[in-house]
């Protein structure tokens, strides 16, 4: 075992781990993606030993042992160069196991965690998550409050926002408008009205952006819109004068993963600057929207032998750099090759939410699965409820929970209402006030109810639909 710097003896057997990357992978709760990559523990015993070994690793080890070389990866350089040593100081003497205990302590509150966030690297967050139970992930994430603003305020305590997702397989304006109206009537859309376009070209992007801007302006909706297209399309749309609110991009945790998406930090910085120049926000200037998901690095053959959950956490360093309004993990979208069943999807969703919140991100979750995964809507109910308890910033809202354009199962307008009602959660305050003014919601605070009649302001709009 002399070539294995991390070792642990269990009974009569000594386990050795080649390096920190190997130790992290072996300590990860079981998931199909790590098995596919060949980095997972070979047995439950090896996983438990790896977790015990990882718990004894000093936190400052992560500042000295890069999982991806500094010289060859711009994400590693971003993580190292942006690390705040002063913020890290209160926990710099701790091991990973000690850090878990510190996070769970009653004396550590939201203010302490907000101050700590710039001093925590993604690898530290991933490491401590690997030795935490689900309830630990929920408890600590609940303490974290990350607030962002554009036309409303996302992430306040006691609030859960929703992305209204009116996708249509042919981008039909009437179909999109019908889904959009449906969502608004259920109180959905305060995080963003966000469309995945079926036709991904600049002209169509401009059409969809303009359509949403006109609806938002006509009804005075305190929310923001986004077309989830490639960042280069959004840049061209901005150059053509389109009323772009948020810039979207899928991102990963290694430079090679992002290159497979056709982006790098320089391009994201250009887009961030372009969106800021439009000055379309009314209460804030958080203009970026990022999506992530465990398994993307392995899909791109760009994981460098790192487990998929740690790769995912590294993507949060990219997001954090650009001060986004919204970030979400599309937790079960890539498929059972990476997260096999409901249990793995639930665990991954809680891990992603915890790590992102610990790093200071306004984290939401697309609580979802594909039809060939060993999961069902009951599993999604469990994850949605747990994320609501954990203080998740936003979830998705789609008619009937079935995305007819992307062909996956997610959360519906009704699901979001369920979570808000059972957990006493409310929409963003500006949006909540609008819902009451428009007679969509009746009542106040967490005692709100849907108005029993169609609001007068929308009767004309409904008659216009074919």
Coordinates of C-alpha atoms in Angstrom, one line a residue:
X1 CA 0.0 0.0 0.0
X2 CA 3.0 2.3 -0.1
X3 CA 1.7 3.9 -3.4
X4 CA -1.7 4.6 -1.8
X5 CA -1.5 7.7 0.4
X6 CA -5.0 7.1 1.8
X7 CA -5.4 3.8 3.6
X8 CA -7.7 2.4 6.3
X9 CA -7.7 -1.0 8.0
X10 CA -11.0 -2.7 8.6
X11 CA -10.7 -6.0 10.5
X12 CA -7.9 -8.0 8.9
X13 CA -8.0 -6.1 5.6
X14 CA -6.3 -2.8 4.7
X15 CA -7.9 -0.7 2.0
X16 CA -5.8 1.7 -0.1
X17 CA -6.9 4.6 -2.3
X18 CA -4.6 5.9 -5.0
X19 CA -5.3 9.5 -4.4
X20 CA -7.9 12.0 -3.3
X21 CA -9.9 11.6 -6.5
X22 CA -10.1 7.8 -6.0
X23 CA -11.0 8.2 -2.3
X24 CA -13.8 10.7 -3.2
X25 CA -15.2 8.3 -5.8
X26 CA -15.2 5.3 -3.6
X27 CA -16.9 7.2 -0.8
X28 CA -19.8 8.3 -3.0
X29 CA -23.2 6.7 -2.3
X30 CA -23.9 4.1 -5.0
X31 CA -25.1 5.3 -8.4
X32 CA -25.1 3.8 -11.8
X33 CA -23.0 6.5 -13.5
X34 CA -20.0 5.8 -11.3
X35 CA -20.3 2.1 -12.0
X36 CA -20.4 2.9 -15.7
X37 CA -17.3 5.1 -15.3
X38 CA -15.4 2.4 -13.4
X39 CA -14.7 4.6 -10.4
X40 CA -17.3 3.3 -7.8
X41 CA -16.6 1.2 -4.7
X42 CA -16.6 -2.5 -5.4
X43 CA -18.7 -3.3 -2.2
X44 CA -20.6 -1.6 0.5
X45 CA -17.7 -2.4 2.9
X46 CA -15.2 -0.6 0.6
X47 CA -17.6 2.4 0.4
X48 CA -18.0 2.6 4.2
X49 CA -14.2 2.4 4.6
X50 CA -13.7 5.1 2.1
X51 CA -16.2 7.3 3.9
X52 CA -14.4 6.8 7.2
X53 CA -11.0 7.6 5.5
X54 CA -12.5 10.7 3.8
X55 CA -13.8 11.9 7.2
X56 CA -10.3 12.0 8.5
X57 CA -8.9 14.2 5.6
X58 CA -8.1 17.8 6.6
X59 CA -10.1 20.3 4.7
X60 CA -7.1 22.2 3.6
X61 CA -5.9 19.2 1.7
X62 CA -8.4 20.2 -1.0
X63 CA -6.4 23.4 -1.5
X64 CA -3.2 21.5 -2.2
X65 CA -4.4 18.4 -4.2
X66 CA -6.3 19.3 -7.3
X67 CA -8.5 16.7 -8.8
X68 CA -8.0 18.1 -12.3
X69 CA -4.6 19.8 -12.9
X70 CA -4.5 23.6 -12.5
X71 CA -2.4 23.9 -15.7
X72 CA -4.9 22.2 -18.0
X73 CA -8.3 23.1 -16.7
X74 CA -9.8 26.6 -16.4
X75 CA -12.4 25.5 -13.8
X76 CA -9.6 24.4 -11.5
X77 CA -7.9 27.7 -12.0
X78 CA -11.2 29.5 -11.2
X79 CA -11.7 27.5 -8.0
X80 CA -8.1 28.1 -6.8
X81 CA -7.7 31.7 -7.8
X82 CA -11.1 32.8 -6.4
X83 CA -10.7 31.0 -3.1
X84 CA -11.2 33.4 -0.1
X85 CA -8.7 32.4 2.6
X86 CA -10.2 34.8 5.1
X87 CA -13.7 33.3 4.7
X88 CA -12.2 29.8 5.0
X89 CA -10.3 30.6 8.2
X90 CA -13.1 29.6 10.7
X91 CA -13.0 26.0 9.5
X92 CA -9.5 25.7 8.1
X93 CA -8.4 23.5 11.0
X94 CA -11.1 21.0 10.6
X95 CA -11.2 17.5 8.9
X96 CA -14.1 16.6 6.6
X97 CA -15.8 14.8 9.5
X98 CA -15.3 17.7 11.8
X99 CA -16.7 20.0 9.2
X100 CA -19.9 17.9 9.0
X101 CA -20.3 18.2 12.8
X102 CA -19.6 21.9 12.6
X103 CA -22.3 22.4 9.9
X104 CA -24.9 20.5 11.9
X105 CA -24.2 22.5 15.1
X106 CA -27.0 24.8 16.4
X107 CA -24.6 27.7 16.8
X108 CA -23.9 27.7 13.0
X109 CA -26.7 29.8 11.4
X110 CA -27.5 31.2 8.0
X111 CA -25.3 34.3 8.5
X112 CA -22.3 32.1 9.4
X113 CA -22.9 29.9 6.3
X114 CA -23.2 32.9 4.0
X115 CA -19.9 34.3 5.3
X116 CA -18.3 30.9 4.9
X117 CA -19.4 30.3 1.3
X118 CA -16.6 32.1 -0.5
X119 CA -14.1 30.0 1.4
X120 CA -15.5 26.6 0.5
X121 CA -14.4 24.9 -2.7
X122 CA -16.8 22.6 -4.6
X123 CA -14.6 19.6 -3.7
X124 CA -14.9 20.4 0.0
X125 CA -18.7 20.6 -0.3
X126 CA -18.8 17.4 -2.3
X127 CA -16.6 15.6 0.2
X128 CA -18.7 16.5 3.3
X129 CA -21.9 15.6 1.5
X130 CA -20.6 12.0 0.9
X131 CA -20.5 11.3 4.7
X132 CA -23.9 12.9 5.4
X133 CA -27.3 11.3 5.6
X134 CA -30.2 12.7 3.7
X135 CA -31.5 14.4 6.9
X136 CA -28.1 16.1 7.3
X137 CA -28.2 17.5 3.8
X138 CA -31.7 18.8 4.4
X139 CA -30.9 20.4 7.8
X140 CA -27.8 22.3 6.6
X141 CA -29.4 23.4 3.3
X142 CA -32.4 24.7 5.3
X143 CA -30.0 27.1 7.1
X144 CA -28.7 28.6 3.9
X145 CA -30.6 31.5 2.5
X146 CA -29.4 32.8 -0.9
X147 CA -31.4 35.7 -2.2
X148 CA -31.3 37.0 -5.8
X149 CA -33.2 39.6 -7.7
X150 CA -34.2 40.7 -11.2
X151 CA -37.9 41.8 -11.4
X152 CA -38.7 40.0 -8.1
X153 CA -37.0 38.5 -5.2
X154 CA -36.0 34.8 -5.2
X155 CA -34.9 32.7 -2.3
X156 CA -36.4 34.4 0.8
X157 CA -37.2 32.2 3.8
X158 CA -40.6 30.6 3.6
X159 CA -40.9 31.0 -0.1
X160 CA -40.7 28.6 -3.0
X161 CA -40.8 29.9 -6.6
X162 CA -41.5 28.0 -9.8
X163 CA -40.3 28.1 -13.4
X164 CA -43.3 28.2 -15.7
X165 CA -42.2 25.9 -18.6
X166 CA -44.7 26.3 -21.5
X167 CA -42.9 24.2 -24.0
X168 CA -44.5 23.1 -27.3
X169 CA -43.2 20.5 -29.8
X170 CA -43.6 23.0 -32.7
X171 CA -43.2 26.3 -30.9
X172 CA -46.8 27.1 -31.7
X173 CA -47.6 30.5 -30.3
X174 CA -51.2 29.5 -29.3
X175 CA -50.0 26.3 -27.6
X176 CA -47.3 28.2 -25.7
X177 CA -49.8 30.9 -24.7
X178 CA -52.3 28.4 -23.4
X179 CA -49.7 26.6 -21.2
X180 CA -48.5 30.0 -20.0
X181 CA -52.0 31.2 -19.1
X182 CA -52.7 27.8 -17.4
X183 CA -49.5 28.2 -15.3
X184 CA -50.2 31.7 -14.2
X185 CA -53.7 30.7 -13.1
X186 CA -52.1 28.2 -10.7
X187 CA -49.6 30.7 -9.4
X188 CA -46.7 29.5 -11.3
X189 CA -43.9 31.5 -13.0
X190 CA -42.3 33.7 -10.4
X191 CA -38.8 32.2 -10.9
X192 CA -39.0 32.6 -14.6
X193 CA -41.2 32.0 -17.6
X194 CA -38.7 29.7 -19.5
X195 CA -39.2 28.0 -22.8
X196 CA -37.1 25.2 -24.3
X197 CA -37.4 26.1 -28.0
X198 CA -38.1 23.3 -30.6
X199 CA -36.6 25.4 -33.3
X200 CA -33.2 26.6 -32.1
X201 CA -32.4 29.5 -34.4
X202 CA -31.9 33.2 -33.7
X203 CA -35.0 34.4 -35.5
X204 CA -37.2 32.0 -33.5
X205 CA -35.5 32.9 -30.3
X206 CA -36.3 36.6 -31.0
X207 CA -39.9 35.7 -31.7
X208 CA -40.3 33.8 -28.4
X209 CA -38.5 36.4 -26.3
X210 CA -40.6 39.2 -27.8
X211 CA -43.9 37.2 -27.2
X212 CA -43.1 36.7 -23.5
X213 CA -42.0 40.3 -23.0
X214 CA -45.2 41.5 -24.5
X215 CA -47.3 39.3 -22.1
X216 CA -45.2 40.3 -19.1
X217 CA -45.6 44.0 -20.0
X218 CA -49.4 43.7 -20.9
X219 CA -50.3 42.2 -17.5
X220 CA -47.6 43.8 -15.4
X221 CA -46.2 40.5 -14.3
X222 CA -43.3 40.9 -11.9
X223 CA -41.2 38.1 -13.3
X224 CA -38.6 37.5 -16.0
X225 CA -38.5 35.5 -19.2
X226 CA -35.8 33.2 -20.8
X227 CA -35.5 31.1 -23.9
X228 CA -33.2 28.2 -23.0
X229 CA -31.0 28.3 -26.1
X230 CA -27.3 28.2 -26.6
X231 CA -25.6 31.3 -25.2
X232 CA -24.3 32.3 -28.7
X233 CA -27.9 32.4 -30.0
X234 CA -28.9 34.7 -27.1
X235 CA -25.9 37.0 -27.8
X236 CA -27.0 37.3 -31.4
X237 CA -30.6 38.0 -30.3
X238 CA -29.3 40.7 -28.0
X239 CA -27.4 42.2 -30.9
X240 CA -30.6 42.2 -33.0
X241 CA -32.4 44.2 -30.3
X242 CA -34.5 41.3 -28.7
X243 CA -35.8 42.1 -25.2
X244 CA -33.7 39.5 -23.4
X245 CA -34.1 39.2 -19.6
X246 CA -32.0 36.2 -18.6
X247 CA -29.1 34.5 -20.4
X248 CA -29.3 30.7 -20.2
X249 CA -26.6 28.0 -20.5
X250 CA -26.0 24.4 -19.5
X251 CA -22.6 24.1 -17.8
X252 CA -20.4 21.3 -16.4
X253 CA -17.6 20.9 -13.9
X254 CA -14.6 20.6 -16.2
X255 CA -13.2 22.7 -19.0
X256 CA -13.6 19.8 -21.4
X257 CA -17.3 19.3 -20.4
X258 CA -18.0 23.0 -21.1
X259 CA -16.1 22.8 -24.4
X260 CA -18.5 20.0 -25.4
X261 CA -21.3 22.4 -24.7
X262 CA -19.5 25.0 -26.9
X263 CA -18.8 27.4 -24.1
X264 CA -15.9 28.6 -21.9
X265 CA -15.6 31.2 -19.2
X266 CA -14.7 34.0 -21.7
X267 CA -17.9 33.4 -23.6
X268 CA -20.0 33.3 -20.5
X269 CA -18.4 36.6 -19.4
X270 CA -19.3 38.2 -22.7
X271 CA -22.9 37.1 -22.4
X272 CA -23.1 38.3 -18.8
X273 CA -21.8 41.7 -19.8
X274 CA -24.3 41.9 -22.7
X275 CA -27.3 41.1 -20.6
X276 CA -26.3 43.6 -17.9
X277 CA -26.0 46.3 -20.6
X278 CA -29.7 46.0 -21.3
X279 CA -30.6 47.0 -17.8
X280 CA -34.0 45.2 -17.9
X281 CA -34.1 44.3 -14.2
X282 CA -36.2 46.5 -11.9
X283 CA -35.2 45.3 -8.4
X284 CA -31.8 43.7 -9.2
X285 CA -29.3 42.7 -11.8
X286 CA -28.8 38.9 -11.5
X287 CA -29.1 38.1 -15.2
X288 CA -27.8 34.5 -15.7
X289 CA -29.7 31.2 -15.5
X290 CA -27.6 28.0 -15.4
X291 CA -28.6 24.3 -15.6
X292 CA -26.5 21.4 -14.5
X293 CA -26.9 17.7 -14.0
X294 CA -25.0 14.7 -12.7
X295 CA -23.6 12.6 -15.5
X296 CA -22.9 15.4 -18.1
X297 CA -19.1 15.1 -17.7
X298 CA -19.2 11.4 -18.2
X299 CA -21.5 11.8 -21.2
X300 CA -18.9 14.0 -22.8
X301 CA -16.0 11.7 -21.8
X302 CA -14.6 14.7 -19.8
X303 CA -14.8 13.5 -16.2
X304 CA -11.0 12.9 -15.7
X305 CA -11.8 9.9 -13.5
X306 CA -13.8 12.0 -11.0
X307 CA -17.1 10.7 -9.7
X308 CA -20.2 12.4 -11.2
X309 CA -21.3 14.1 -8.0
X310 CA -18.0 15.9 -7.5
X311 CA -18.0 16.9 -11.2
X312 CA -21.4 18.3 -10.6
X313 CA -20.3 20.3 -7.6
X314 CA -17.4 21.8 -9.6
X315 CA -20.0 23.2 -12.1
X316 CA -21.3 25.3 -9.2
X317 CA -18.0 27.2 -9.2
X318 CA -18.7 28.3 -12.8
X319 CA -22.2 29.4 -11.8
X320 CA -21.1 31.2 -8.7
X321 CA -18.6 33.3 -10.6
X322 CA -21.4 35.0 -12.6
X323 CA -23.8 35.8 -9.8
X324 CA -26.9 34.1 -11.4
X325 CA -30.5 34.7 -10.6
X326 CA -31.2 31.0 -11.0
X327 CA -29.4 27.7 -11.0
X328 CA -31.0 24.3 -11.1
X329 CA -30.0 20.6 -11.4
X330 CA -32.0 18.7 -13.9
X331 CA -31.5 15.7 -11.6
X332 CA -33.0 12.7 -13.4
X333 CA -33.0 14.0 -17.0
X334 CA -29.9 12.3 -18.4
X335 CA -31.3 8.8 -17.6
X336 CA -30.8 5.6 -15.7
X337 CA -27.3 5.1 -17.0
X338 CA -26.3 7.8 -14.5
X339 CA -29.1 7.7 -11.8
X340 CA -30.7 4.3 -12.0
X341 CA -33.8 4.5 -9.8
X342 CA -35.9 6.7 -7.6
X343 CA -33.6 6.2 -4.6
X344 CA -30.5 7.4 -6.5
X345 CA -32.4 10.4 -8.0
X346 CA -33.6 11.4 -4.6
X347 CA -30.2 11.2 -3.1
X348 CA -28.6 13.1 -6.0
X349 CA -31.2 15.9 -5.8
X350 CA -30.5 16.4 -2.1
X351 CA -26.8 16.4 -2.6
X352 CA -26.9 18.9 -5.5
X353 CA -29.1 21.3 -3.5
X354 CA -27.0 21.0 -0.4
X355 CA -23.7 21.6 -2.2
X356 CA -25.0 24.5 -4.2
X357 CA -26.5 26.3 -1.3
X358 CA -23.4 25.7 0.8
X359 CA -21.4 27.4 -2.0
X360 CA -23.8 30.4 -2.0
X361 CA -26.0 29.6 -5.1
X362 CA -29.7 30.2 -5.6
X363 CA -30.4 26.6 -6.2
X364 CA -33.5 25.0 -7.6
X365 CA -34.2 21.6 -8.9
X366 CA -36.0 20.0 -11.9
X367 CA -37.5 17.1 -10.0
X368 CA -37.6 14.7 -12.9
X369 CA -37.0 11.3 -14.5
X370 CA -37.1 9.7 -17.9
X371 CA -39.6 6.9 -18.6
X372 CA -37.0 4.2 -18.9
X373 CA -35.7 4.9 -15.4
X374 CA -36.8 2.7 -12.4
X375 CA -38.7 5.6 -10.9
X376 CA -42.2 7.0 -10.9
X377 CA -44.1 10.1 -9.8
X378 CA -44.3 8.9 -6.2
X379 CA -40.5 9.1 -6.0
X380 CA -40.8 12.6 -7.4
X381 CA -43.4 13.5 -4.7
X382 CA -40.8 12.4 -2.1
X383 CA -38.0 14.4 -3.6
X384 CA -40.2 17.5 -4.1
X385 CA -41.4 17.4 -0.5
X386 CA -37.8 16.9 0.9
X387 CA -36.5 19.8 -1.2
X388 CA -39.4 22.0 0.0
X389 CA -38.4 21.2 3.6
X390 CA -34.7 21.9 2.7
X391 CA -35.5 25.4 1.4
X392 CA -35.2 24.8 -2.4
X393 CA -35.4 28.1 -4.2
X394 CA -37.6 26.9 -7.1
X395 CA -39.0 23.9 -8.9
X396 CA -40.5 23.4 -12.4
X397 CA -44.1 23.9 -13.4
X398 CA -45.3 22.0 -16.5
X399 CA -48.9 21.1 -17.5
X400 CA -49.7 17.7 -16.2
X401 CA -46.0 17.1 -15.2
X402 CA -45.4 15.8 -18.7
X403 CA -43.1 17.8 -21.0
X404 CA -44.5 17.0 -24.4
X405 CA -41.5 18.6 -26.2
X406 CA -38.6 17.1 -24.2
X407 CA -40.4 13.8 -23.4
X408 CA -39.6 13.5 -19.7
X409 CA -41.6 13.6 -16.4
X410 CA -41.2 16.5 -14.0
X411 CA -43.4 18.5 -11.6
X412 CA -46.7 20.1 -12.5
X413 CA -48.5 23.3 -11.6
X414 CA -50.5 21.2 -9.1
X415 CA -47.4 19.7 -7.6
X416 CA -46.0 23.2 -6.8
X417 CA -49.3 24.1 -5.2
X418 CA -49.2 21.0 -3.1
X419 CA -45.7 21.8 -1.8
X420 CA -46.6 25.4 -1.0
X421 CA -49.7 24.4 0.8
X422 CA -48.4 21.4 2.8
X423 CA -45.2 23.2 3.8
X424 CA -46.7 26.7 4.3
X425 CA -44.5 28.2 1.4
X426 CA -45.4 31.2 -0.6
X427 CA -44.3 32.7 -4.0
X428 CA -41.9 35.5 -4.4
X429 CA -43.4 38.5 -2.6
X430 CA -43.8 40.8 -5.6
X431 CA -45.4 37.9 -7.6
X432 CA -47.6 37.0 -4.6
X433 CA -48.9 40.6 -4.5
X434 CA -49.6 40.5 -8.3
X435 CA -51.5 37.2 -7.9
X436 CA -53.8 38.8 -5.3
X437 CA -54.3 42.0 -7.3
X438 CA -55.2 39.9 -10.4
X439 CA -57.6 37.8 -8.3
X440 CA -55.8 34.6 -9.0
X441 CA -55.0 34.1 -5.3
X442 CA -57.4 34.9 -2.5
X443 CA -56.5 35.1 1.1
X444 CA -53.1 36.1 2.6
X445 CA -49.8 34.6 3.6
X446 CA -49.7 30.8 3.7
X447 CA -53.5 30.7 3.8
X448 CA -53.8 31.6 0.1
X449 CA -56.2 29.8 -2.1
X450 CA -56.9 29.8 -5.8
X451 CA -59.8 32.2 -6.6
X452 CA -62.9 30.1 -7.5
X453 CA -63.6 32.0 -10.7
X454 CA -61.6 32.9 -13.7
X455 CA -60.0 36.3 -13.1
X456 CA -61.6 39.0 -15.2
X457 CA -58.3 40.2 -16.6
X458 CA -57.7 36.8 -18.2
X459 CA -61.2 36.2 -19.6
X460 CA -60.5 38.1 -22.7
X461 CA -57.1 36.4 -23.2
X462 CA -58.7 33.0 -22.9
X463 CA -61.4 33.8 -25.5
X464 CA -58.6 34.8 -28.0
X465 CA -57.1 31.3 -27.9
X466 CA -58.3 29.1 -30.8

